[in-house]
Coordinates of C-alpha atoms and ligand atoms in Angstrom, one line a residue:
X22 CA 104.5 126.0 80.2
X23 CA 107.0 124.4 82.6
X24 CA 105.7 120.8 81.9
X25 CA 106.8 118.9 78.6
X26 CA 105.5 115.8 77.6
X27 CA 108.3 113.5 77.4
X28 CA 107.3 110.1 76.0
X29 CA 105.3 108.2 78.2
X30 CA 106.3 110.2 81.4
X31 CA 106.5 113.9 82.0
X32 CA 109.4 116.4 82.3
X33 CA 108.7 118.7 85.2
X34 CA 111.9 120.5 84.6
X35 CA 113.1 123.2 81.9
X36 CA 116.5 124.6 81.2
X37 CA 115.6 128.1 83.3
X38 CA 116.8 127.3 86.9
X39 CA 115.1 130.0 88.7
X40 CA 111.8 127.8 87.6
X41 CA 113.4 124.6 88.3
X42 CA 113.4 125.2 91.8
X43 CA 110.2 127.0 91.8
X44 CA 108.8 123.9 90.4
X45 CA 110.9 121.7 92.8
X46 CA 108.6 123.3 95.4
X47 CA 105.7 123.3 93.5
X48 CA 106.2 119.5 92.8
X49 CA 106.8 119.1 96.6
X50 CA 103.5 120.9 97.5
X51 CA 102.0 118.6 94.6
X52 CA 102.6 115.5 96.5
X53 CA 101.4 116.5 99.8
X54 CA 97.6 117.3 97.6
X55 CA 98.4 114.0 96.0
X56 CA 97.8 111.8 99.0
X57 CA 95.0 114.0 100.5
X58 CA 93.5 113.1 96.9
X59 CA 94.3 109.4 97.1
X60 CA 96.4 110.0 94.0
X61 CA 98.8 107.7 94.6
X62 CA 98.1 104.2 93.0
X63 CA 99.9 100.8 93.3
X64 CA 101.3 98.8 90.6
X65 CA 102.4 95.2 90.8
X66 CA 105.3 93.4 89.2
X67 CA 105.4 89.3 90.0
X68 CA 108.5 87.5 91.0
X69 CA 108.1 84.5 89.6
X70 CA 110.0 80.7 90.4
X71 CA 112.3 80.1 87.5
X72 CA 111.7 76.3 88.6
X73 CA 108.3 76.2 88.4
X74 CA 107.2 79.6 86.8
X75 CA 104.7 79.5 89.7
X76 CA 104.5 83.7 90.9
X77 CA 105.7 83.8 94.8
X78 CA 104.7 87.6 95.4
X79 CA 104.6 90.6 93.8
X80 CA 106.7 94.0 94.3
X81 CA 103.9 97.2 94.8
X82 CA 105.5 100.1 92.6
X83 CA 104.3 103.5 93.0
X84 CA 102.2 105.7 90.4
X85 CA 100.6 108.7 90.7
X86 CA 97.4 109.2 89.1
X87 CA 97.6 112.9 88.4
X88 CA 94.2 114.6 87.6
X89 CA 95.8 117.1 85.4
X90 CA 98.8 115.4 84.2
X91 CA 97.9 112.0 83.8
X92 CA 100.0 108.4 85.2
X93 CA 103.6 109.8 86.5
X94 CA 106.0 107.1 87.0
X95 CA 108.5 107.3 90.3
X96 CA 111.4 108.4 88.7
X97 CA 109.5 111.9 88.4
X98 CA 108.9 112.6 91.5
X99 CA 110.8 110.0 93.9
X100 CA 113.8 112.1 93.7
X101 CA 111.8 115.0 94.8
X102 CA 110.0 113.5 97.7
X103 CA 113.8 112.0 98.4
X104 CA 115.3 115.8 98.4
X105 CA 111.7 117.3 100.5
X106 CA 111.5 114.5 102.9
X107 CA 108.1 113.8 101.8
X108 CA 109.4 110.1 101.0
X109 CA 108.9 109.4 105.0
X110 CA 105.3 110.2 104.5
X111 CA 104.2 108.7 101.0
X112 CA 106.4 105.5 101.9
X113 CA 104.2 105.0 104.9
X114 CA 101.3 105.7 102.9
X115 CA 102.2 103.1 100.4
X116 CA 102.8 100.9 103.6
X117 CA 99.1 101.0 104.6
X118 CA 97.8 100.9 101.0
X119 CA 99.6 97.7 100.3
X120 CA 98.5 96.0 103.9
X121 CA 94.8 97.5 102.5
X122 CA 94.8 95.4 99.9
X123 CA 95.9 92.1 101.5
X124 CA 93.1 92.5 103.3
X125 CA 90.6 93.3 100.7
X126 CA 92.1 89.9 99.5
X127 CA 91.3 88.5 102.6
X128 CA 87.9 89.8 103.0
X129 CA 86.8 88.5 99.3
X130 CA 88.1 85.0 100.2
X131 CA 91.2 84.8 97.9
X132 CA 94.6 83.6 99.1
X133 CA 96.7 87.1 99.6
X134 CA 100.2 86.9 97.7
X135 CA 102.8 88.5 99.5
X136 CA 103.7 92.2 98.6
X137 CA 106.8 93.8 99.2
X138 CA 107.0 97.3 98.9
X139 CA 110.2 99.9 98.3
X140 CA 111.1 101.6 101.9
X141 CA 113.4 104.8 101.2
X142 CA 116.9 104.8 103.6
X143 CA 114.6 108.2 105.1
X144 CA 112.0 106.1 106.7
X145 CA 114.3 103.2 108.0
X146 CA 116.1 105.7 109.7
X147 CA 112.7 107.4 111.2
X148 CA 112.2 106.6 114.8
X149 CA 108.2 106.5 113.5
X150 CA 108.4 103.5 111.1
X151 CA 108.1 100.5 113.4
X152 CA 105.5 102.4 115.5
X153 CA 103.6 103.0 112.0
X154 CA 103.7 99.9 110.9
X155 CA 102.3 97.9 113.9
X156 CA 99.8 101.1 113.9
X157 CA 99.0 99.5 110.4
X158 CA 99.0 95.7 111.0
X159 CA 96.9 96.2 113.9
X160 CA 94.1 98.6 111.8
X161 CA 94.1 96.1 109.0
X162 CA 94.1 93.3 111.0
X163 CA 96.9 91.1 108.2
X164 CA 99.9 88.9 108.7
X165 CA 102.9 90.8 108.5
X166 CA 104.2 87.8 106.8
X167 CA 102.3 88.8 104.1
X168 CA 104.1 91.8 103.5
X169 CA 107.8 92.1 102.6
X170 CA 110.4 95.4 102.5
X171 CA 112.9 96.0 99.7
X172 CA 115.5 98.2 100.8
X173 CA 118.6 99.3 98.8
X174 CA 122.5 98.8 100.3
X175 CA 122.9 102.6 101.0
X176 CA 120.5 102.6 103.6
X177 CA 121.9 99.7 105.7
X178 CA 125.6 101.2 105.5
X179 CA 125.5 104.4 107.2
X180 CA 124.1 103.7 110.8
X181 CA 124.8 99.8 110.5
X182 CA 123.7 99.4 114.0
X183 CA 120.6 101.6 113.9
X184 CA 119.5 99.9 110.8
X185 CA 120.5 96.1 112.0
X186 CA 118.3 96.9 114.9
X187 CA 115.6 98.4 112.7
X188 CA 115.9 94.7 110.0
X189 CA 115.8 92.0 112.6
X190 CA 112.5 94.1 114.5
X191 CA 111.0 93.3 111.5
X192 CA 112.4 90.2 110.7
X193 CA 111.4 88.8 114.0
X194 CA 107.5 89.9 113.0
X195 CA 107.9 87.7 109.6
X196 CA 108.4 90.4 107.3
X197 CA 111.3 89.4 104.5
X198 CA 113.9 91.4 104.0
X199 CA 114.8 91.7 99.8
X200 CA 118.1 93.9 99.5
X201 CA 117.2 95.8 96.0
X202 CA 119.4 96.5 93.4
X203 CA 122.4 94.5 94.4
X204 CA 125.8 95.6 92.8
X205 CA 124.2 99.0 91.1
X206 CA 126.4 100.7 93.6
X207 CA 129.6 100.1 95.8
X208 CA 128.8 96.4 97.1
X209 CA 130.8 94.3 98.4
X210 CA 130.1 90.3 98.3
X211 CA 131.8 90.1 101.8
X212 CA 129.3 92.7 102.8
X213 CA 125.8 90.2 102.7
X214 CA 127.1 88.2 105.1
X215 CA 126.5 90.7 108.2
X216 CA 123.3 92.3 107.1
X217 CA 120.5 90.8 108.5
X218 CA 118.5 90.1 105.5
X219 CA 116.3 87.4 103.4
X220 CA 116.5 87.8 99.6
X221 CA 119.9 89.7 97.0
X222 CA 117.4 91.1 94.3
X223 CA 120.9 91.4 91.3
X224 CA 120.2 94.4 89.0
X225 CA 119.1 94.8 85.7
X226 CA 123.0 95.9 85.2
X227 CA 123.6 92.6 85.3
X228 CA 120.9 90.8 83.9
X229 CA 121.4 93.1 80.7
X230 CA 124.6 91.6 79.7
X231 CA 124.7 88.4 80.8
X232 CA 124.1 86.7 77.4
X233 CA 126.9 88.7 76.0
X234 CA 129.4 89.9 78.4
X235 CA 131.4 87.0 80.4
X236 CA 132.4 89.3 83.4
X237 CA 128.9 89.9 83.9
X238 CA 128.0 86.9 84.1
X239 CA 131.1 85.7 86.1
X240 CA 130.4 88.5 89.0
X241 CA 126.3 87.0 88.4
X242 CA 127.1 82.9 89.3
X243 CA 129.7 84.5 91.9
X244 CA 126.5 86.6 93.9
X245 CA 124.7 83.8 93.2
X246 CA 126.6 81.6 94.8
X247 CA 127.8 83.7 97.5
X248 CA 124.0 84.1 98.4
X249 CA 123.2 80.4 98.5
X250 CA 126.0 80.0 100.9
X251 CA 125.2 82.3 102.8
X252 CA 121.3 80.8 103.4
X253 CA 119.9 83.9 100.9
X254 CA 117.6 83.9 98.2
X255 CA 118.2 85.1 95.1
X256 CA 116.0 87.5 92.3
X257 CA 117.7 88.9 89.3
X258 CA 115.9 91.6 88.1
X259 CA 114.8 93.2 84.5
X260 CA 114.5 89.7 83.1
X261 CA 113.1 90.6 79.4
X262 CA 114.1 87.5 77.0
X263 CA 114.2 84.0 77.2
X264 CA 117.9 83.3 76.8
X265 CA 118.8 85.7 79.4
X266 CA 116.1 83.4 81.6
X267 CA 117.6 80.1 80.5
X268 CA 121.2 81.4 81.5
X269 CA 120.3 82.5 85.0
X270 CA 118.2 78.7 85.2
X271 CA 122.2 77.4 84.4
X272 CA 123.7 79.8 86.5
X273 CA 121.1 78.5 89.6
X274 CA 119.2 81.6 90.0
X275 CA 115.6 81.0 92.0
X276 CA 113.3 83.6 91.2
X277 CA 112.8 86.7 88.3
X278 CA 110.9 89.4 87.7
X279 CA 110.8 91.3 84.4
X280 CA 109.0 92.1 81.3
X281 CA 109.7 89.0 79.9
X282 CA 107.3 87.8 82.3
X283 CA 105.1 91.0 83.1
X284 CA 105.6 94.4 83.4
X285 CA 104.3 95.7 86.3
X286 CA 100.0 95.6 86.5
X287 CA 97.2 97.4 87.4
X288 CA 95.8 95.5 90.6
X289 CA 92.7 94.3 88.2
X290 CA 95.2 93.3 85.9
X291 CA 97.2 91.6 88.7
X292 CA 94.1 89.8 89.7
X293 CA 93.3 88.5 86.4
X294 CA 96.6 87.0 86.4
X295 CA 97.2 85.5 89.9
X296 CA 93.1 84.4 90.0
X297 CA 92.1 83.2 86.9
X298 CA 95.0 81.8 86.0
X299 CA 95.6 83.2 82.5
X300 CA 99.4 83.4 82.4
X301 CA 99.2 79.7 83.4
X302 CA 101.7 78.4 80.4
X303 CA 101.9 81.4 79.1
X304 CA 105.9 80.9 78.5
X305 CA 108.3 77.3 79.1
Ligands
C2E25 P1 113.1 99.2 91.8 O1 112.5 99.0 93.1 O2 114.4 98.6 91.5 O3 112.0 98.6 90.7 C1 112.3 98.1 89.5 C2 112.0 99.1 88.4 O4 112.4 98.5 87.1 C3 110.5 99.5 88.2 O5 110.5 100.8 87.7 C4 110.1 98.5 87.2 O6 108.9 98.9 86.4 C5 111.3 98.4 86.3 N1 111.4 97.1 85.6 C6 110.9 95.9 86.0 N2 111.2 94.9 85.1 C7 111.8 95.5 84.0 C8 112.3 95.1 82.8 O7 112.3 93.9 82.4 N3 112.9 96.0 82.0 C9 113.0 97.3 82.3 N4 113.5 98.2 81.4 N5 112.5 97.8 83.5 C10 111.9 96.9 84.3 P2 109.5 101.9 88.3 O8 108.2 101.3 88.6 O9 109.6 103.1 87.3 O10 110.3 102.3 89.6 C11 111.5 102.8 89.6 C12 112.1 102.9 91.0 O11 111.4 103.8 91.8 C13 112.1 101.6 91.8 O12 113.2 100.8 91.4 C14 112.2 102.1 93.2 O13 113.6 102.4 93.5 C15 111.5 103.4 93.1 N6 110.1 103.2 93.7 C16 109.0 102.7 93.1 N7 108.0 102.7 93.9 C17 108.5 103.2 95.1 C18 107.9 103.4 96.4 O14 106.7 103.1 96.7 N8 108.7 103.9 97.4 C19 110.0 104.2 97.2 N9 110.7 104.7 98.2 N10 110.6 104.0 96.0 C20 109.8 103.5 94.9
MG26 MG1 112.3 97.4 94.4
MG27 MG1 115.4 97.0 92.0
MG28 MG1 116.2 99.5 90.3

Protein backbone atom coordinates (compact mmCIF):
# COMPACT_ATOMS: atom_id res chain seq x y z
CA UNK A 1 0.00 0.00 0.00
CA UNK A 2 2.96 2.34 0.30
CA UNK A 3 4.41 1.20 -3.08
CA UNK A 4 3.02 2.63 -6.51
CA UNK A 5 3.98 1.45 -9.61
CA UNK A 6 5.31 4.34 -11.41
CA UNK A 7 6.19 3.58 -15.03
CA UNK A 8 8.92 1.41 -15.43
CA UNK A 9 10.33 2.03 -11.89
CA UNK A 10 8.70 2.06 -8.49
CA UNK A 11 7.63 4.87 -6.16
CA UNK A 12 8.58 3.89 -2.58
CA UNK A 13 7.20 7.10 -1.29
CA UNK A 14 3.56 8.50 -0.63
CA UNK A 15 2.40 11.87 0.37
CA UNK A 16 1.98 10.73 4.40
CA UNK A 17 5.38 11.57 5.88
CA UNK A 18 5.18 9.61 9.01
CA UNK A 19 5.28 6.49 6.34
CA UNK A 20 7.85 8.11 4.28
CA UNK A 21 10.33 7.79 6.87
CA UNK A 22 9.11 4.52 8.04
CA UNK A 23 9.65 3.31 4.60
CA UNK A 24 13.05 5.19 4.45
CA UNK A 25 14.04 2.68 7.01
CA UNK A 26 12.29 -0.08 5.69
CA UNK A 27 13.99 0.58 2.26
CA UNK A 28 17.38 0.87 4.21
CA UNK A 29 16.79 -2.57 5.97
CA UNK A 30 15.75 -3.77 2.32
CA UNK A 31 19.16 -3.28 1.01
CA UNK A 32 21.07 -4.82 3.61
CA UNK A 33 18.59 -8.37 2.73
CA UNK A 34 19.27 -7.33 -0.84
CA UNK A 35 23.06 -8.21 -0.90
CA UNK A 36 22.72 -11.24 1.56
CA UNK A 37 20.29 -12.27 -1.44
CA UNK A 38 22.68 -11.48 -4.23
CA UNK A 39 19.97 -9.07 -5.39
CA UNK A 40 21.98 -6.72 -6.74
CA UNK A 41 22.70 -7.15 -10.53
CA UNK A 42 25.03 -5.33 -12.97
CA UNK A 43 24.15 -3.64 -16.05
CA UNK A 44 26.52 -2.51 -18.80
CA UNK A 45 26.47 0.61 -20.96
CA UNK A 46 29.58 0.71 -23.80
CA UNK A 47 31.62 3.70 -24.37
CA UNK A 48 32.29 3.50 -27.63
CA UNK A 49 35.35 5.44 -30.12
CA UNK A 50 33.51 8.01 -32.11
CA UNK A 51 36.52 7.33 -34.63
CA UNK A 52 36.21 4.00 -35.07
CA UNK A 53 32.89 3.04 -33.28
CA UNK A 54 35.05 0.24 -31.86
CA UNK A 55 33.55 -0.21 -27.79
CA UNK A 56 36.66 0.62 -25.38
CA UNK A 57 34.95 -0.47 -22.02
CA UNK A 58 31.84 -0.50 -20.51
CA UNK A 59 30.33 1.45 -17.31
CA UNK A 60 28.65 -1.44 -14.70
CA UNK A 61 25.28 0.27 -13.48
CA UNK A 62 23.52 -1.02 -10.58
CA UNK A 63 20.01 -2.89 -10.54
CA UNK A 64 18.31 -4.53 -8.08
CA UNK A 65 16.51 -7.55 -8.81
CA UNK A 66 13.87 -7.34 -6.25
CA UNK A 67 11.95 -10.73 -5.65
CA UNK A 68 8.78 -8.96 -4.77
CA UNK A 69 9.04 -5.80 -6.57
CA UNK A 70 10.66 -6.63 -9.68
CA UNK A 71 14.03 -4.59 -11.60
CA UNK A 72 14.55 -1.19 -9.43
CA UNK A 73 16.65 1.25 -11.12
CA UNK A 74 19.38 3.40 -8.85
CA UNK A 75 17.65 6.43 -8.67
CA UNK A 76 15.19 4.46 -6.17
CA UNK A 77 17.29 3.60 -3.81
CA UNK A 78 20.83 5.30 -4.32
CA UNK A 79 19.69 8.25 -2.59
CA UNK A 80 18.66 6.03 0.25
CA UNK A 81 21.83 4.06 0.62
CA UNK A 82 23.47 7.76 0.14
CA UNK A 83 21.39 9.15 3.28
CA UNK A 84 21.88 5.38 5.45
CA UNK A 85 25.41 5.00 4.61
CA UNK A 86 24.77 1.72 3.11
CA UNK A 87 26.40 3.17 -0.26
CA UNK A 88 29.99 2.30 1.49
CA UNK A 89 28.92 -1.25 1.60
CA UNK A 90 26.88 -1.97 -1.72
CA UNK A 91 29.59 0.19 -3.66
CA UNK A 92 32.18 -2.34 -2.42
CA UNK A 93 30.04 -4.99 -3.29
CA UNK A 94 29.56 -3.81 -6.81
CA UNK A 95 33.48 -3.51 -6.67
CA UNK A 96 33.98 -7.22 -6.25
CA UNK A 97 31.07 -8.23 -8.52
CA UNK A 98 32.55 -6.23 -11.37
CA UNK A 99 36.28 -7.69 -10.71
CA UNK A 100 34.03 -11.30 -10.60
CA UNK A 101 33.22 -10.95 -13.85
CA UNK A 102 36.48 -9.89 -15.49
CA UNK A 103 37.51 -12.94 -14.33
CA UNK A 104 34.85 -15.14 -15.33
CA UNK A 105 35.99 -13.49 -18.66
CA UNK A 106 39.22 -14.56 -18.06
CA UNK A 107 38.57 -18.04 -17.04
CA UNK A 108 36.29 -18.67 -20.37
CA UNK A 109 39.15 -17.48 -22.56
CA UNK A 110 37.61 -14.15 -23.87
CA UNK A 111 39.52 -10.86 -23.79
CA UNK A 112 38.04 -8.85 -20.54
CA UNK A 113 36.86 -5.22 -21.61
CA UNK A 114 37.50 -2.78 -18.97
CA UNK A 115 34.68 -1.93 -16.47
CA UNK A 116 34.43 1.10 -14.58
CA UNK A 117 32.14 1.26 -11.96
CA UNK A 118 30.29 4.40 -10.03
CA UNK A 119 32.26 4.98 -6.43
CA UNK A 120 29.99 7.24 -4.06
CA UNK A 121 32.07 10.48 -2.43
CA UNK A 122 31.14 7.93 0.99
CA UNK A 123 33.50 5.29 0.09
CA UNK A 124 36.44 7.45 -1.30
CA UNK A 125 36.46 9.10 1.81
CA UNK A 126 36.43 5.49 3.83
CA UNK A 127 39.80 4.64 5.23
CA UNK A 128 38.50 0.80 4.14
CA UNK A 129 38.35 1.31 0.29
CA UNK A 130 41.93 0.83 -0.83
CA UNK A 131 42.30 -1.96 1.81
CA UNK A 132 38.97 -3.59 0.06
CA UNK A 133 39.98 -3.27 -3.08
CA UNK A 134 43.48 -4.91 -3.07
CA UNK A 135 41.43 -7.51 -0.70
CA UNK A 136 39.52 -7.91 -4.11
CA UNK A 137 42.30 -7.86 -6.77
CA UNK A 138 44.16 -10.26 -4.80
CA UNK A 139 40.84 -12.92 -4.28
CA UNK A 140 40.05 -12.61 -7.93
CA UNK A 141 43.34 -12.69 -9.06
CA UNK A 142 42.57 -9.57 -12.33
CA UNK A 143 44.45 -6.59 -13.48
CA UNK A 144 43.39 -3.60 -11.94
CA UNK A 145 43.85 -2.11 -15.22
CA UNK A 146 41.00 -3.75 -16.17
CA UNK A 147 38.87 -1.95 -13.87
CA UNK A 148 38.23 1.74 -13.90
CA UNK A 149 36.36 4.34 -11.12
CA UNK A 150 33.93 7.02 -12.16
CA UNK A 151 33.66 9.52 -9.47
CA UNK A 152 31.64 12.78 -9.55
CA UNK A 153 33.44 16.49 -8.80
CA UNK A 154 31.78 16.72 -5.26
CA UNK A 155 33.64 14.07 -3.91
CA UNK A 156 37.15 15.34 -4.89
CA UNK A 157 36.37 19.07 -3.62
CA UNK A 158 35.82 18.71 0.01
CA UNK A 159 39.09 16.96 1.44
CA UNK A 160 41.18 17.72 -1.79
CA UNK A 161 44.12 16.31 -0.16
CA UNK A 162 42.54 13.21 1.30
CA UNK A 163 41.03 12.43 -1.95
CA UNK A 164 44.22 13.44 -4.21
CA UNK A 165 45.96 10.91 -2.01
CA UNK A 166 43.17 8.39 -2.37
CA UNK A 167 43.21 9.05 -6.86
CA UNK A 168 46.86 8.79 -7.56
CA UNK A 169 46.91 5.25 -4.95
CA UNK A 170 44.88 4.04 -7.50
CA UNK A 171 46.16 5.57 -10.36
CA UNK A 172 49.58 4.26 -9.62
CA UNK A 173 47.83 0.49 -9.64
CA UNK A 174 46.42 1.28 -13.38
CA UNK A 175 43.05 1.90 -12.52
CA UNK A 176 41.53 5.11 -14.75
CA UNK A 177 40.14 7.78 -13.22
CA UNK A 178 36.67 9.06 -15.40
CA UNK A 179 35.36 12.29 -13.53
CA UNK A 180 31.29 11.69 -14.11
CA UNK A 181 28.96 14.13 -14.89
CA UNK A 182 31.19 17.12 -15.71
CA UNK A 183 29.42 20.56 -15.51
CA UNK A 184 26.02 19.09 -13.91
CA UNK A 185 27.16 21.02 -10.85
CA UNK A 186 29.50 23.95 -9.80
CA UNK A 187 32.64 23.10 -12.12
CA UNK A 188 35.08 25.05 -12.93
CA UNK A 189 37.35 24.46 -16.18
CA UNK A 190 40.33 25.76 -14.24
CA UNK A 191 39.48 23.15 -11.74
CA UNK A 192 40.61 19.76 -14.06
CA UNK A 193 43.81 20.80 -14.17
CA UNK A 194 44.81 19.82 -10.34
CA UNK A 195 42.78 16.76 -9.92
CA UNK A 196 44.55 13.86 -10.60
CA UNK A 197 42.48 12.15 -13.07
CA UNK A 198 42.18 10.30 -16.60
CA UNK A 199 38.92 10.78 -18.47
CA UNK A 200 35.98 14.42 -18.22
CA UNK A 201 32.80 12.18 -18.92
CA UNK A 202 30.43 15.92 -20.12
CA UNK A 203 26.79 15.38 -19.11
CA UNK A 204 23.83 14.65 -20.79
CA UNK A 205 22.98 18.52 -19.96
CA UNK A 206 25.12 19.21 -22.47
CA UNK A 207 24.81 16.74 -24.93
CA UNK A 208 20.89 17.45 -24.97
CA UNK A 209 21.25 20.78 -26.51
CA UNK A 210 24.03 20.85 -28.43
CA UNK A 211 22.28 20.57 -31.89
CA UNK A 212 20.17 23.53 -30.86
CA UNK A 213 21.55 25.70 -28.28
CA UNK A 214 24.98 27.60 -29.36
CA UNK A 215 26.10 28.23 -25.64
CA UNK A 216 25.90 24.66 -25.13
CA UNK A 217 27.75 23.80 -27.50
CA UNK A 218 30.33 26.70 -27.07
CA UNK A 219 30.93 25.68 -23.16
CA UNK A 220 31.06 21.71 -25.03
CA UNK A 221 34.26 22.47 -27.70
CA UNK A 222 35.55 24.74 -24.72
CA UNK A 223 35.72 21.36 -22.09
CA UNK A 224 36.75 19.69 -24.86
CA UNK A 225 39.39 21.49 -25.53
CA UNK A 226 40.45 22.31 -22.19
CA UNK A 227 40.62 18.51 -21.66
CA UNK A 228 42.86 17.75 -24.62
CA UNK A 229 45.18 20.30 -23.33
CA UNK A 230 45.30 19.30 -20.40
CA UNK A 231 46.47 15.32 -21.56
CA UNK A 232 42.53 14.16 -20.64
CA UNK A 233 40.22 12.14 -22.36
CA UNK A 234 37.05 12.96 -23.18
CA UNK A 235 33.19 11.01 -23.06
CA UNK A 236 30.12 13.05 -23.56
CA UNK A 237 27.38 11.26 -22.24
CA UNK A 238 23.54 10.52 -23.14
CA UNK A 239 24.41 10.42 -26.76
CA UNK A 240 20.86 9.36 -28.34
CA UNK A 241 20.76 10.66 -32.17
CA UNK A 242 23.02 10.81 -34.91
CA UNK A 243 23.31 14.59 -35.39
CA UNK A 244 24.14 15.11 -31.89
CA UNK A 245 27.08 12.28 -32.64
CA UNK A 246 28.25 13.95 -35.86
CA UNK A 247 28.51 17.45 -33.95
CA UNK A 248 30.57 16.14 -31.02
CA UNK A 249 32.91 14.14 -34.19
CA UNK A 250 33.28 18.20 -35.37
CA UNK A 251 33.62 19.44 -32.07
CA UNK A 252 36.70 16.59 -31.54
CA UNK A 253 35.09 14.59 -28.91
CA UNK A 254 36.76 10.81 -28.55
CA UNK A 255 34.44 8.59 -27.02
CA UNK A 256 30.28 8.32 -26.25
CA UNK A 257 28.09 6.37 -24.64
CA UNK A 258 24.26 6.60 -25.06
CA UNK A 259 21.22 5.10 -26.35
CA UNK A 260 21.98 5.97 -29.59
CA UNK A 261 24.39 3.33 -29.35
CA UNK A 262 23.03 1.09 -26.48
CA UNK A 263 21.24 1.45 -23.53
CA UNK A 264 22.78 -0.18 -20.86
CA UNK A 265 22.62 -4.43 -21.13
CA UNK A 266 22.17 -7.35 -19.37
CA UNK A 267 25.74 -9.02 -19.18
CA UNK A 268 24.33 -11.87 -21.67
CA UNK A 269 23.27 -9.11 -23.68
CA UNK A 270 26.59 -7.42 -23.33
CA UNK A 271 28.27 -10.49 -24.40
CA UNK A 272 26.36 -10.95 -27.42
CA UNK A 273 27.42 -7.65 -28.41
CA UNK A 274 31.19 -7.36 -27.56
CA UNK A 275 31.65 -11.42 -28.60
CA UNK A 276 29.76 -12.11 -31.49
CA UNK A 277 30.09 -9.06 -32.93
CA UNK A 278 26.46 -8.15 -33.79
CA UNK A 279 26.55 -4.37 -33.45
CA UNK A 280 29.56 -4.58 -35.86
CA UNK A 281 28.08 -1.79 -38.46
CA UNK A 282 25.19 -1.55 -36.79
CA UNK A 283 25.38 2.48 -37.24
CA UNK A 284 28.10 4.89 -39.61
P1 LIG B 1 25.66 7.95 -14.19
O1 LIG B 1 26.82 7.24 -13.61
O2 LIG B 1 25.91 9.31 -14.72
O3 LIG B 1 25.09 6.98 -15.31
C1 LIG B 1 24.41 7.42 -16.45
C2 LIG B 1 22.92 7.23 -16.33
O4 LIG B 1 22.31 7.74 -17.52
C3 LIG B 1 22.46 5.78 -16.23
O5 LIG B 1 21.24 5.75 -15.49
C4 LIG B 1 22.19 5.42 -17.70
O6 LIG B 1 21.28 4.36 -17.85
C5 LIG B 1 21.59 6.71 -18.19
N1 LIG B 1 21.81 6.90 -19.64
C6 LIG B 1 22.84 6.48 -20.40
N2 LIG B 1 22.69 6.86 -21.68
C7 LIG B 1 21.53 7.55 -21.75
C8 LIG B 1 20.82 8.21 -22.82
O7 LIG B 1 21.23 8.23 -23.98
N3 LIG B 1 19.64 8.82 -22.50
C9 LIG B 1 19.16 8.82 -21.22
N4 LIG B 1 17.98 9.44 -21.01
N5 LIG B 1 19.80 8.21 -20.20
C10 LIG B 1 20.97 7.59 -20.46
P2 LIG B 1 21.01 4.73 -14.30
O8 LIG B 1 21.55 3.38 -14.64
O9 LIG B 1 19.58 4.83 -13.92
O10 LIG B 1 21.92 5.31 -13.16
C11 LIG B 1 21.68 6.58 -12.62
C12 LIG B 1 22.78 7.03 -11.70
O11 LIG B 1 22.83 6.20 -10.53
C13 LIG B 1 24.18 6.95 -12.29
O12 LIG B 1 24.46 8.07 -13.10
C14 LIG B 1 25.02 6.92 -11.04
O13 LIG B 1 25.21 8.22 -10.54
C15 LIG B 1 24.14 6.14 -10.08
N6 LIG B 1 24.63 4.75 -10.03
C16 LIG B 1 24.34 3.72 -10.86
N7 LIG B 1 24.99 2.61 -10.47
C17 LIG B 1 25.70 2.95 -9.36
C18 LIG B 1 26.60 2.24 -8.48
O14 LIG B 1 26.90 1.05 -8.66
N8 LIG B 1 27.12 2.93 -7.43
C19 LIG B 1 26.84 4.25 -7.21
N9 LIG B 1 27.39 4.86 -6.16
N10 LIG B 1 26.03 4.95 -8.03
C20 LIG B 1 25.46 4.31 -9.08
MG1 LIG C 1 28.76 6.97 -14.15
MG1 LIG D 1 27.28 10.33 -15.62
MG1 LIG E 1 24.53 11.17 -14.60
Amino acid sequence: KTKEKQGNGYQFYNDNMHSQIKNKFDIAESLIIGIQKDEFILHYQPKVDIMTNQIIGVEALVRWNHTKKGMIYPNEFIPIAEETGFIKTLDKHILKLACLQIRDWIDRGKEPINISVNVSPKLLHEESFIPHLEAVFESTKIDPKDISIEIIETAAMEDKEYVYNVLNILRSKGIKILLDDFGKGYSSLSYLKDLPIDKVKIDKVFVDEICFNNVNRTIMKAIIDMSTALNLKVLAEGVENVDQLNLLEELDCQSYQGYLYSKPVSIENLEKMIYEDEKKGAII
